[in-house]
Short mmCIF file of C-alpha atoms in Angstrom, two decimals:
data_model
loop_
_atom_site.label_atom_id
_atom_site.label_comp_id
_atom_site.label_asym_id
_atom_site.label_seq_id
_atom_site.Cartn_x
_atom_site.Cartn_y
_atom_site.Cartn_z
CA MET A 1249 41.83 244.46 170.67
CA ASN A 1250 38.93 242.03 170.91
CA ASP A 1251 39.12 238.25 170.53
CA HIS A 1252 37.78 238.35 166.98
CA GLU A 1253 40.42 240.95 165.91
CA HIS A 1254 43.14 238.91 167.60
CA ASP A 1255 42.01 235.71 165.84
CA THR A 1256 41.81 237.46 162.52
CA ASN A 1257 45.31 239.01 162.84
CA GLU A 1258 46.72 235.67 163.98
CA THR A 1259 45.16 233.97 160.96
CA GLU A 1260 46.59 236.61 158.64
CA ARG A 1261 50.04 236.32 160.27
CA ARG A 1262 50.10 232.53 159.90
CA GLY A 1263 48.86 232.93 156.31
CA ASN A 1264 51.72 235.29 155.55
CA GLU A 1265 54.24 232.96 157.19
CA SER A 1266 52.86 230.12 155.06
CA LYS A 1267 53.22 232.22 151.98
CA THR A 1268 56.78 233.08 152.93
CA ASP A 1269 57.63 229.47 153.66
CA ALA A 1270 56.01 228.45 150.33
CA THR A 1271 57.92 231.10 148.47
CA VAL A 1272 61.25 229.94 149.95
CA ALA A 1273 60.40 226.28 149.34
CA ASN A 1274 59.48 227.00 145.70
CA LEU A 1275 62.64 228.91 144.95
CA ASP A 1276 64.63 227.32 142.16
CA PRO A 1277 68.17 227.44 143.43
CA GLU A 1278 71.11 227.97 141.08
CA ARG A 1279 73.18 224.84 140.91
CA TYR A 1280 77.00 224.82 141.02
CA ASP A 1281 79.68 222.24 141.62
CA VAL A 1282 81.54 224.61 143.87
CA ALA A 1283 80.57 227.70 145.82
CA VAL A 1284 83.39 229.85 147.18
CA VAL A 1285 82.56 232.24 150.03
CA GLY A 1286 85.03 235.07 150.04
CA GLY A 1287 86.65 237.05 147.24
CA GLY A 1288 90.13 237.69 148.60
CA ALA A 1289 93.35 236.07 147.41
CA ALA A 1290 92.50 232.64 148.86
CA GLY A 1291 88.96 232.41 147.59
CA LEU A 1292 89.75 233.66 144.11
CA SER A 1293 92.69 231.37 143.78
CA ALA A 1294 90.61 228.36 144.82
CA GLY A 1295 87.93 229.32 142.38
CA ILE A 1296 90.34 229.69 139.50
CA PHE A 1297 91.64 226.18 140.00
CA THR A 1298 88.24 224.55 140.32
CA ALA A 1299 86.87 226.43 137.35
CA ARG A 1300 89.84 225.50 135.19
CA ALA A 1301 89.23 221.84 136.10
CA GLY A 1302 85.80 222.11 134.52
CA LEU A 1303 83.80 222.56 137.71
CA GLU A 1304 80.99 225.03 137.67
CA THR A 1305 82.12 227.59 140.23
CA ILE A 1306 80.56 230.67 141.85
CA VAL A 1307 82.52 233.13 144.03
CA LEU A 1308 80.40 235.13 146.40
CA ALA A 1309 82.48 238.08 147.47
CA ARG A 1310 81.01 240.94 149.49
CA GLY A 1311 82.40 240.42 152.92
CA ARG A 1312 85.37 242.33 154.35
CA SER A 1313 88.75 241.37 152.95
CA ALA A 1314 91.92 241.50 155.08
CA ILE A 1315 93.79 242.94 152.18
CA ASP A 1316 91.65 246.12 152.35
CA GLN A 1317 93.66 247.09 155.46
CA CYS A 1318 96.86 247.09 153.49
CA GLY A 1319 98.25 250.44 152.31
CA LEU A 1320 100.22 248.94 149.41
CA LEU A 1321 100.80 245.34 148.49
CA GLU A 1322 104.59 245.32 148.02
CA ASN A 1323 105.61 241.66 148.23
CA TYR A 1324 103.38 239.82 145.77
CA LEU A 1325 105.37 238.12 143.11
CA GLY A 1326 105.02 239.81 139.68
CA PHE A 1327 104.30 243.36 140.92
CA PRO A 1328 107.68 245.05 141.48
CA GLY A 1329 107.18 248.30 143.33
CA GLY A 1330 103.84 247.08 144.64
CA ILE A 1331 100.17 247.21 143.64
CA ASP A 1332 97.20 248.94 145.16
CA PRO A 1333 95.20 246.35 147.11
CA ALA A 1334 91.86 247.30 145.51
CA THR A 1335 93.41 247.02 142.05
CA PHE A 1336 94.91 243.61 142.98
CA LEU A 1337 91.41 242.34 144.00
CA GLU A 1338 89.90 243.74 140.75
CA LEU A 1339 92.53 241.90 138.74
CA GLY A 1340 91.95 238.68 140.76
CA ARG A 1341 88.23 238.88 140.06
CA GLU A 1342 88.81 239.53 136.35
CA HIS A 1343 91.08 236.47 136.30
CA ALA A 1344 88.47 234.33 138.02
CA ARG A 1345 85.80 235.38 135.54
CA TYR A 1346 88.19 234.83 132.63
CA GLU A 1347 88.75 231.24 133.73
CA GLY A 1348 85.00 230.62 133.98
CA CYS A 1349 83.96 231.56 137.53
CA CYS A 1350 80.75 233.43 138.19
CA VAL A 1351 81.81 236.21 140.58
CA GLU A 1352 79.10 238.08 142.41
CA SER A 1353 79.28 240.82 145.01
CA GLU A 1354 76.86 239.25 147.53
CA LEU A 1355 77.11 238.62 151.24
CA VAL A 1356 76.63 235.00 152.39
CA GLU A 1357 74.39 234.69 155.43
CA ASP A 1358 73.83 230.90 155.68
CA VAL A 1359 75.39 227.67 154.47
CA ASP A 1360 73.20 224.69 155.33
CA PRO A 1361 74.06 221.01 154.64
CA LEU A 1362 71.83 219.12 152.24
CA GLU A 1363 71.86 215.39 151.39
CA ASP A 1364 73.94 216.03 148.28
CA GLY A 1365 75.86 219.19 149.17
CA PHE A 1366 74.97 222.58 150.65
CA ARG A 1367 72.47 225.36 150.28
CA VAL A 1368 74.04 228.81 150.27
CA GLU A 1369 71.82 231.87 150.92
CA THR A 1370 72.91 235.48 150.54
CA ALA A 1371 71.63 238.70 152.10
CA GLU A 1372 70.47 239.73 148.66
CA GLY A 1373 68.16 236.73 148.38
CA ARG A 1374 70.22 234.50 146.03
CA VAL A 1375 69.97 230.79 146.70
CA VAL A 1376 72.70 228.53 145.53
CA ASP A 1377 72.97 224.71 145.83
CA ALA A 1378 76.52 223.52 145.59
CA THR A 1379 78.07 220.06 145.89
CA ARG A 1380 81.07 221.57 147.65
CA VAL A 1381 81.69 224.83 149.51
CA VAL A 1382 85.06 226.57 150.07
CA ALA A 1383 84.87 229.04 153.00
CA ALA A 1384 87.51 231.66 152.37
CA SER A 1385 86.23 234.66 154.27
CA VAL A 1386 88.28 236.22 157.00
CA TYR A 1387 86.09 238.18 159.41
CA ASP A 1388 82.68 236.81 158.55
CA SER A 1389 82.18 233.19 159.57
CA GLU A 1390 78.79 233.18 161.21
CA TYR A 1391 77.34 231.51 158.11
CA LEU A 1392 79.31 228.29 158.65
CA PRO A 1393 77.40 225.13 159.69
CA GLU A 1394 78.30 223.35 162.86
CA LEU A 1395 78.79 219.68 163.66
CA ASP A 1396 76.01 217.72 165.34
CA ALA A 1397 78.32 217.55 168.34
CA GLY A 1398 81.13 220.04 168.74
CA THR A 1399 82.53 222.68 166.47
CA ILE A 1400 84.65 222.97 163.34
CA PHE A 1401 86.75 225.65 165.00
CA ASP A 1402 89.87 225.12 167.06
CA GLU A 1403 89.75 225.31 170.86
CA ASP A 1404 90.33 229.08 170.77
CA GLU A 1405 87.40 229.49 168.37
CA ARG A 1406 89.70 231.46 166.04
CA PHE A 1407 90.44 229.15 163.12
CA VAL A 1408 88.63 226.42 161.29
CA GLU A 1409 90.40 223.06 161.71
CA THR A 1410 91.35 221.46 158.44
CA ASP A 1411 93.73 218.97 156.91
CA ARG A 1412 96.40 219.94 154.44
CA GLY A 1413 93.86 220.10 151.60
CA GLY A 1414 91.55 222.41 153.58
CA ARG A 1415 89.01 219.72 154.31
CA THR A 1416 86.95 220.33 157.45
CA PRO A 1417 85.19 217.67 159.61
CA ILE A 1418 82.04 218.34 157.50
CA ASP A 1419 82.18 216.38 154.26
CA GLY A 1420 82.30 218.64 151.27
CA LEU A 1421 83.13 221.77 153.24
CA TYR A 1422 86.64 223.25 152.85
CA ALA A 1423 88.29 226.28 154.39
CA ALA A 1424 91.09 228.42 152.96
CA GLY A 1425 93.19 231.52 153.78
CA ARG A 1426 93.01 233.38 157.06
CA LEU A 1427 89.90 231.50 158.14
CA THR A 1428 92.52 228.81 158.74
CA ASP A 1429 95.81 229.15 160.52
CA VAL A 1430 98.00 230.28 157.60
CA ALA A 1431 100.37 233.26 157.49
CA HIS A 1432 98.76 236.68 157.15
CA GLN A 1433 100.28 237.38 153.71
CA ALA A 1434 98.37 237.70 150.45
CA ILE A 1435 100.71 235.48 148.49
CA VAL A 1436 100.54 232.77 151.15
CA ALA A 1437 96.73 232.98 151.20
CA ALA A 1438 96.66 232.68 147.40
CA GLY A 1439 98.90 229.56 147.60
CA ASN A 1440 96.74 228.05 150.28
CA GLY A 1441 93.63 228.71 148.16
CA ALA A 1442 95.27 227.00 145.20
CA ARG A 1443 96.07 223.94 147.38
CA VAL A 1444 92.45 223.81 148.52
CA GLY A 1445 91.21 224.12 144.97
CA LEU A 1446 93.41 221.23 144.00
CA ALA A 1447 92.06 219.19 146.91
CA VAL A 1448 88.57 219.84 145.74
CA VAL A 1449 89.43 218.55 142.25
CA ARG A 1450 91.15 215.52 143.80
CA ASP A 1451 87.99 214.65 145.66
CA VAL A 1452 85.87 215.04 142.52
CA HIS A 1453 88.25 212.61 140.83
CA ARG A 1454 87.69 210.15 143.68
CA ASP A 1455 83.95 210.48 143.09
CA ARG A 1456 84.61 209.58 139.44
CA GLY A 1457 86.27 206.33 140.49
CA TYR A 1458 89.88 207.39 140.61
CA TRP A 1459 91.91 205.73 143.34
CA ASP A 1460 94.18 207.77 145.64
CA GLU A 1461 97.38 206.98 143.80
CA ILE A 1462 96.00 208.66 140.63
CA ALA A 1463 93.57 211.25 141.93
CA ASP A 1464 95.98 214.26 142.08
CA TYR A 1465 95.27 217.06 139.65
CA ARG A 1466 97.99 219.13 137.95
CA ASP A 1467 96.88 222.30 136.22
CA TRP A 1468 99.20 223.07 133.33
CA VAL A 1469 99.03 223.06 129.55
CA VAL A 1470 101.42 221.73 126.89
CA PRO A 1471 101.89 222.71 123.26
CA ASP A 1472 99.35 221.29 120.87
CA GLY A 1473 100.44 217.95 119.45
CA ARG A 1474 102.36 216.81 122.52
CA TYR A 1475 99.69 214.22 123.34
CA GLY A 1476 97.87 211.72 121.17
CA GLY A 1477 98.50 208.76 119.00
CA GLU A 1478 98.69 205.02 119.64
CA GLU A 1479 102.12 205.09 121.31
CA TRP A 1480 101.04 207.84 123.68
CA GLU A 1481 97.80 206.02 124.55
CA ALA A 1482 99.77 202.85 125.32
CA HIS A 1483 102.06 204.87 127.58
CA VAL A 1484 99.12 206.34 129.48
CA ASP A 1485 97.55 202.92 129.88
CA GLU A 1486 100.83 201.56 131.27
CA TRP A 1487 101.14 204.49 133.67
CA VAL A 1488 97.58 204.18 134.93
CA ASP A 1489 97.96 200.44 135.43
CA GLY A 1490 101.17 201.03 137.32
CA THR A 1491 99.33 203.14 139.91
CA ILE A 1492 96.93 200.38 140.90
CA PRO A 1493 97.85 199.06 144.40
CA GLU A 1494 99.06 195.48 144.31
CA ASP A 1495 96.38 194.37 146.81
CA ALA A 1496 93.52 196.13 144.94
CA SER A 1497 90.89 194.21 143.04
CA PHE A 1498 89.30 196.94 140.98
CA ASP A 1499 86.47 196.26 138.51
CA PRO A 1500 88.02 196.25 134.99
CA GLU A 1501 85.30 198.56 133.77
CA ARG A 1502 86.27 201.09 136.47
CA VAL A 1503 89.92 200.94 135.37
CA GLU A 1504 88.94 201.38 131.78
CA ARG A 1505 86.72 204.40 132.63
CA VAL A 1506 89.62 206.00 134.51
CA ARG A 1507 92.03 205.34 131.65
CA ALA A 1508 89.63 207.02 129.17
CA ASP A 1509 89.01 209.95 131.48
CA VAL A 1510 92.72 210.50 132.07
CA LYS A 1511 93.39 210.53 128.36
CA GLU A 1512 90.53 212.86 127.59
CA ARG A 1513 91.60 215.37 130.25
CA ARG A 1514 95.27 215.30 129.12
CA LEU A 1515 94.22 215.92 125.52
CA GLU A 1516 92.18 218.88 126.75
CA ARG A 1517 95.28 220.39 128.35
CA GLN A 1518 96.98 221.00 125.03
CA ILE A 1519 97.08 224.57 123.73
CA SER A 1520 97.45 225.77 120.17
CA GLU A 1521 99.87 228.59 119.33
CA GLU A 1522 96.92 230.73 118.31
CA GLU A 1523 95.20 230.18 121.63
CA ARG A 1524 98.48 230.81 123.56
CA ARG A 1525 98.99 234.11 121.79
CA ARG A 1526 95.34 235.11 122.36
CA ARG A 1527 95.52 234.44 126.09
CA ILE A 1528 98.77 236.35 126.46
CA ALA A 1529 97.21 239.29 124.61
CA ASP A 1530 94.07 239.15 126.79
CA GLY A 1531 96.24 239.16 129.87
CA ARG A 1532 98.14 242.21 128.74
CA ASP A 1533 94.89 244.03 127.93
CA LEU A 1534 93.47 243.28 131.37
CA LEU A 1535 96.65 244.38 133.10
CA ALA A 1536 96.67 247.63 131.10
CA GLU A 1537 93.02 248.23 131.91
CA HIS A 1538 93.39 247.84 135.67
CA VAL A 1539 97.05 248.73 136.41
CA GLY A 1540 97.55 251.33 133.72
CA THR A 1541 100.60 252.24 131.67
CA PRO A 1542 103.33 254.87 132.08
CA ASP A 1543 101.39 257.05 129.63
CA ASP A 1544 98.12 256.57 131.49
CA PRO A 1545 98.83 256.16 135.21
CA SER A 1546 96.05 254.42 137.05
CA ASP A 1547 96.38 256.72 140.07
CA ASP A 1548 95.80 260.03 138.18
#
């Protein structure tokens, strides 16, 4: 190769690199409040709780799941006799979708911190920007960001170090399930994922101005008509005011915003009889579709 050919090829290579860089830079990332990496029991459980709290949630689930190694899941509450692990995961993903999660079968390759969250990139080319990320994979953890000094893993480099809510040393990054040091049981992983999902919602409440004494989130519904009315509103106001620390000097506007937010979210947690029956029917249909019935066994 002569010098002219070398220079021409080098120019073309740099031009192609610039085009690639420009293409990546011009990508319009999808935006979510929460991105969950891992579609096993922990990740799906976390996603269900964040989605039900009104947070836009995507679950990226194409890595290996520990439950795939199980011959039959026999000790998960609600499935006497046991359930096929693949069917269990299918049901979990249906449940996550039903509650509002976007569930995609894509493999996460990188999670990079941004000023206001994280950029998540998959092997398939999807780019997601999320305010918070829940890492709930088991075997695949190469995508995780590192601290400027040190590591987010324990001294044996086996588990991610977290607090009780799954928070890692990197703000906005959480870990759940077997990526942390929890018992290697599906039902324990699901419970841990739920705890992490609740911690995510608690932190969102803090961002909205909630103080620690009132930031906890409880996900349940009550019969329609249980909440509302002047007496109920006065009771909520009294309860909110009673959670303010004695030594706190909160802005009255902040307190009023929190009062209004608490009332609005409690009112939203009411369920009509019609909606209750519809959800029960939907659940039965999904179970029949994936688990089968005695007249139509799923393993035939």
